Coordinates of C-alpha atoms and ligand atoms in Angstrom, one line a residue:
M2 CA -12.8 -20.7 2.1
R3 CA -13.0 -17.1 3.2
K4 CA -15.7 -14.7 3.1
I5 CA -14.7 -11.8 0.6
Y6 CA -16.7 -8.7 -0.2
D7 CA -15.5 -7.0 -3.5
I8 CA -16.3 -3.7 -3.6
H9 CA -14.7 -2.7 -7.0
M10 CA -15.9 -4.9 -10.2
H11 CA -16.9 -3.6 -13.6
L12 CA -19.6 -6.2 -13.9
I13 CA -22.6 -4.5 -15.3
P14 CA -22.6 -5.7 -18.9
E15 CA -22.4 -3.6 -21.9
V16 CA -22.4 -0.3 -19.9
D17 CA -18.6 0.3 -19.9
D18 CA -15.3 -1.4 -20.5
G19 CA -16.1 -4.0 -18.3
A20 CA -18.3 -7.2 -18.8
W21 CA -19.0 -7.6 -22.5
N22 CA -22.5 -9.3 -22.0
L23 CA -24.5 -11.2 -19.6
D24 CA -22.7 -14.3 -20.1
M25 CA -19.6 -12.8 -19.4
A26 CA -20.7 -11.0 -16.3
L27 CA -22.3 -14.5 -14.8
T28 CA -19.1 -16.3 -15.4
M29 CA -17.2 -13.3 -13.6
V30 CA -19.8 -14.0 -10.7
Q31 CA -19.2 -17.6 -10.8
M32 CA -15.4 -16.9 -10.7
A33 CA -16.0 -14.6 -7.5
Y34 CA -18.4 -16.8 -6.0
H35 CA -16.0 -19.9 -5.9
Q36 CA -13.2 -17.6 -4.2
G37 CA -15.8 -17.2 -1.4
V38 CA -17.0 -13.7 -2.4
R39 CA -20.6 -13.0 -1.1
K40 CA -21.3 -9.4 -1.9
I41 CA -20.3 -7.4 -5.1
F42 CA -20.4 -3.7 -5.7
A43 CA -20.9 -3.3 -9.5
T44 CA -19.0 -0.1 -10.0
P45 CA -19.1 1.0 -13.7
H46 CA -17.2 3.9 -14.6
S47 CA -19.1 7.4 -14.0
S48 CA -19.1 8.1 -17.5
A49 CA -21.5 5.3 -18.1
F50 CA -24.3 7.0 -15.9
R51 CA -23.7 10.1 -17.8
E52 CA -24.2 8.2 -21.1
G53 CA -27.2 6.3 -20.4
P54 CA -28.6 5.9 -16.7
E55 CA -31.5 3.9 -17.6
R56 CA -29.6 1.5 -19.6
V57 CA -27.3 0.8 -16.8
E58 CA -30.1 0.6 -14.1
A59 CA -32.3 -2.1 -16.5
Q60 CA -28.7 -4.0 -17.2
Y61 CA -28.0 -3.8 -13.5
R62 CA -31.6 -5.3 -12.8
R63 CA -31.2 -8.1 -15.4
L64 CA -27.7 -9.2 -14.0
V65 CA -29.1 -9.1 -10.4
E66 CA -32.1 -11.5 -11.6
H67 CA -30.0 -13.9 -13.5
A68 CA -27.2 -14.0 -10.8
G69 CA -29.7 -14.3 -8.0
R70 CA -31.2 -17.4 -9.4
L71 CA -27.7 -19.1 -9.6
Y72 CA -26.5 -17.9 -6.4
P73 CA -29.1 -16.9 -4.0
D74 CA -26.7 -16.2 -1.1
L75 CA -24.6 -13.8 -3.2
E76 CA -25.8 -10.0 -3.4
I77 CA -24.7 -7.5 -6.2
L78 CA -25.3 -3.8 -4.9
M79 CA -24.9 -0.7 -7.0
G80 CA -22.0 1.7 -6.7
C81 CA -19.7 3.6 -9.3
E82 CA -16.2 4.5 -10.0
V83 CA -16.1 8.3 -10.3
L84 CA -13.0 9.9 -12.4
L85 CA -12.2 12.7 -10.0
T86 CA -10.4 15.7 -11.7
E87 CA -10.0 19.3 -10.5
F88 CA -11.4 20.4 -13.6
S89 CA -14.6 18.2 -13.3
L90 CA -15.1 18.4 -9.6
E91 CA -18.0 20.7 -9.3
Q92 CA -19.8 19.0 -11.8
I93 CA -19.2 15.6 -10.2
I94 CA -20.9 17.1 -6.8
K95 CA -23.7 18.2 -8.3
E96 CA -24.3 14.8 -10.0
L97 CA -23.7 13.0 -6.7
G98 CA -26.2 15.3 -4.9
E99 CA -28.8 15.0 -7.5
G100 CA -28.4 11.2 -8.0
R101 CA -27.4 11.2 -11.5
I102 CA -23.9 9.3 -10.5
P103 CA -24.4 6.8 -7.5
S104 CA -22.5 6.4 -4.3
M105 CA -21.9 3.2 -3.0
N106 CA -25.2 1.9 -2.4
G107 CA -26.8 4.8 -1.5
T108 CA -24.7 5.6 1.3
G109 CA -22.4 8.9 1.8
W110 CA -19.3 6.8 0.4
V111 CA -18.2 7.4 -2.7
L112 CA -15.4 5.3 -4.7
A113 CA -13.2 7.6 -6.6
E114 CA -10.2 7.3 -9.1
F115 CA -7.9 9.9 -10.3
R116 CA -5.5 9.6 -13.3
Q117 CA -2.5 7.5 -12.7
D118 CA -0.1 10.5 -13.0
V119 CA -2.3 12.8 -10.6
D120 CA -0.5 15.2 -8.4
A121 CA -0.8 14.6 -4.6
Q122 CA -2.1 18.0 -4.0
E123 CA -5.0 18.1 -6.8
A124 CA -6.1 14.7 -5.3
E125 CA -6.0 16.2 -1.8
K126 CA -8.0 19.1 -3.2
C127 CA -10.7 16.8 -4.5
I128 CA -10.7 14.8 -1.4
D129 CA -11.0 18.0 0.8
R130 CA -13.7 19.3 -1.5
L131 CA -16.1 16.4 -1.4
K132 CA -15.5 16.1 2.2
S133 CA -16.6 19.6 2.6
R134 CA -19.9 18.8 0.6
G135 CA -20.8 15.8 3.0
W136 CA -19.1 13.0 0.7
N137 CA -16.7 10.4 2.1
L138 CA -14.1 9.1 -0.1
I139 CA -13.0 5.6 -0.9
L140 CA -9.6 5.8 -3.0
A141 CA -9.7 3.1 -5.7
H142 CA -6.6 1.1 -6.2
A143 CA -4.6 3.5 -4.4
E144 CA -1.3 1.4 -5.1
R145 CA -1.5 2.5 -8.7
Y146 CA -0.8 6.2 -8.2
R147 CA 2.7 7.4 -8.9
F148 CA 2.4 10.1 -6.1
A149 CA 1.8 7.1 -3.9
S150 CA 5.5 5.8 -4.5
V151 CA 7.2 9.1 -4.4
D152 CA 6.0 10.1 -1.1
H153 CA 4.5 7.6 1.2
T154 CA 3.2 10.1 3.8
V155 CA 0.6 11.7 1.1
L156 CA -1.3 8.3 1.6
R157 CA -1.3 8.5 5.2
S158 CA -2.2 12.1 5.5
M159 CA -5.2 11.3 3.0
A160 CA -6.3 8.3 5.5
E161 CA -5.8 10.8 8.4
K162 CA -8.5 13.0 6.8
G163 CA -10.9 10.0 6.8
C164 CA -10.3 8.8 3.1
L165 CA -10.4 5.0 3.1
I166 CA -8.3 3.0 1.0
Q167 CA -9.0 0.1 -1.7
V168 CA -6.3 -2.1 -3.1
N169 CA -6.7 -4.6 -5.7
A170 CA -6.3 -7.8 -4.2
C171 CA -4.1 -8.9 -6.6
S172 CA -1.6 -6.2 -6.2
L173 CA -0.5 -7.7 -2.9
D174 CA 0.3 -11.2 -4.4
R175 CA 0.9 -11.5 -7.9
E176 CA 1.2 -7.9 -9.2
E177 CA 4.1 -8.0 -11.6
C178 CA 4.8 -4.4 -11.5
V179 CA 7.2 -3.9 -8.7
W180 CA 6.3 -0.3 -7.6
I181 CA 2.5 -1.3 -7.3
R182 CA 2.9 -4.4 -5.4
E183 CA 5.4 -2.7 -2.9
N184 CA 3.0 0.3 -2.6
A185 CA 0.3 -2.6 -1.7
R186 CA 2.3 -4.0 0.7
W187 CA 3.4 -0.9 2.3
M188 CA -0.1 -0.2 2.9
L189 CA -0.8 -3.2 4.6
E190 CA 2.1 -3.1 6.8
E191 CA 0.8 0.2 7.7
R192 CA -2.8 -1.0 8.2
L193 CA -4.0 1.8 6.0
I194 CA -6.1 -0.6 3.8
S195 CA -9.9 -0.7 4.4
F196 CA -11.1 -2.7 1.5
L197 CA -10.2 -5.1 -1.2
G198 CA -11.6 -5.1 -4.4
S199 CA -10.7 -6.9 -7.8
D200 CA -11.2 -4.1 -10.5
A201 CA -12.5 -7.0 -12.3
H202 CA -13.0 -5.8 -16.1
R203 CA -13.6 -9.2 -17.7
T204 CA -13.4 -12.9 -17.5
F205 CA -9.7 -12.7 -19.0
H206 CA -8.4 -9.2 -18.6
R207 CA -8.2 -8.1 -15.0
P208 CA -10.2 -11.3 -14.1
P209 CA -12.1 -11.2 -10.7
E210 CA -9.1 -12.5 -8.6
V211 CA -9.3 -11.9 -4.7
E212 CA -8.4 -15.3 -3.5
G213 CA -4.7 -14.7 -3.3
G214 CA -4.6 -11.5 -2.1
T215 CA -6.7 -12.4 0.5
E216 CA -4.5 -15.1 1.7
Y217 CA -1.7 -12.6 1.6
L218 CA -3.9 -10.3 4.0
Y219 CA -4.8 -13.5 6.5
G220 CA -1.0 -14.5 6.2
H221 CA 0.4 -11.0 7.1
T222 CA -2.3 -9.3 9.3
E223 CA -4.0 -9.9 12.5
R224 CA -7.2 -11.9 12.4
E225 CA -9.6 -9.1 13.4
Y226 CA -8.2 -6.5 10.9
A227 CA -8.2 -8.8 8.2
D228 CA -11.5 -9.8 8.9
A229 CA -12.4 -5.8 8.6
V230 CA -10.7 -5.5 5.1
A231 CA -11.9 -8.8 4.1
F232 CA -15.7 -8.1 4.3
G233 CA -16.3 -6.2 7.9
N234 CA -15.8 -2.5 6.8
A235 CA -17.8 -3.1 3.8
Q236 CA -20.7 -4.6 5.8
M237 CA -20.4 -1.9 8.3
L238 CA -20.1 1.1 6.3
L239 CA -21.7 0.1 2.8
C240 CA -24.2 -2.2 3.2
G241 CA -26.6 -0.7 5.7
N242 CA -29.7 0.7 4.8
G243 CA -28.5 3.0 1.8
R244 CA -29.2 6.3 4.0
K245 CA -26.9 8.7 2.0
N246 CA -25.3 11.4 4.4
G247 CA -24.2 13.7 1.3
A248 CA -25.0 17.0 0.7
D249 CA -28.0 18.2 -1.6
G250 CA -25.7 18.9 -4.6
S251 CA -26.6 22.5 -5.0
Ligands
FE2_326 FE1 -12.2 0.4 -11.7

């Protein structure tokens, strides 16, 4: 079985449109564990932290306690999927700086999503602005943005600026939407992918499926790169001592 770190899961129960309850969250952990996942970044939508940060924290602790008893060699780390828009950008920078919405495991890395139809210029502006404030971006499910299909060079240019790319593992092997699957596979061919995630929401809707995509990764790239994408990059960049190198939010 491959070792996999899933950096994108809506696993914390009852805080966003992810796991409905603790039982469902634990079943999702079980499903992930049996595919080889040994670290999960629980990444609720940023709105969950605005609506009830204490609740997110309490539900996270409850989940970690129960999952830890069942799977002592699996670690669940706190993250967040931040919705970035030009309109909300300054507010988000402030919230990140004040710790009101979390980065990935307290590091300087932020998992960010855009609206699916965002134009490339707006996305690049957001990336540049966050970077100028000391935050590094991981672009969530990069294969799902329309701009990525229209002009592949945009993703390359984002990567050259230091923005790292997460792709949903299932987009590589079983995604039915052709342009999404082709985007994911093109990024893999170009070695633009840095992380895999499941973006799992529930046991039955976007379930935590990473095994097929991981096999595709290992089957189509060299071992060193595949190891880095499956777990190595997350280990090196996101699992350290949690030291943040972001700005002060002022
Ligand atoms: Fe997500």
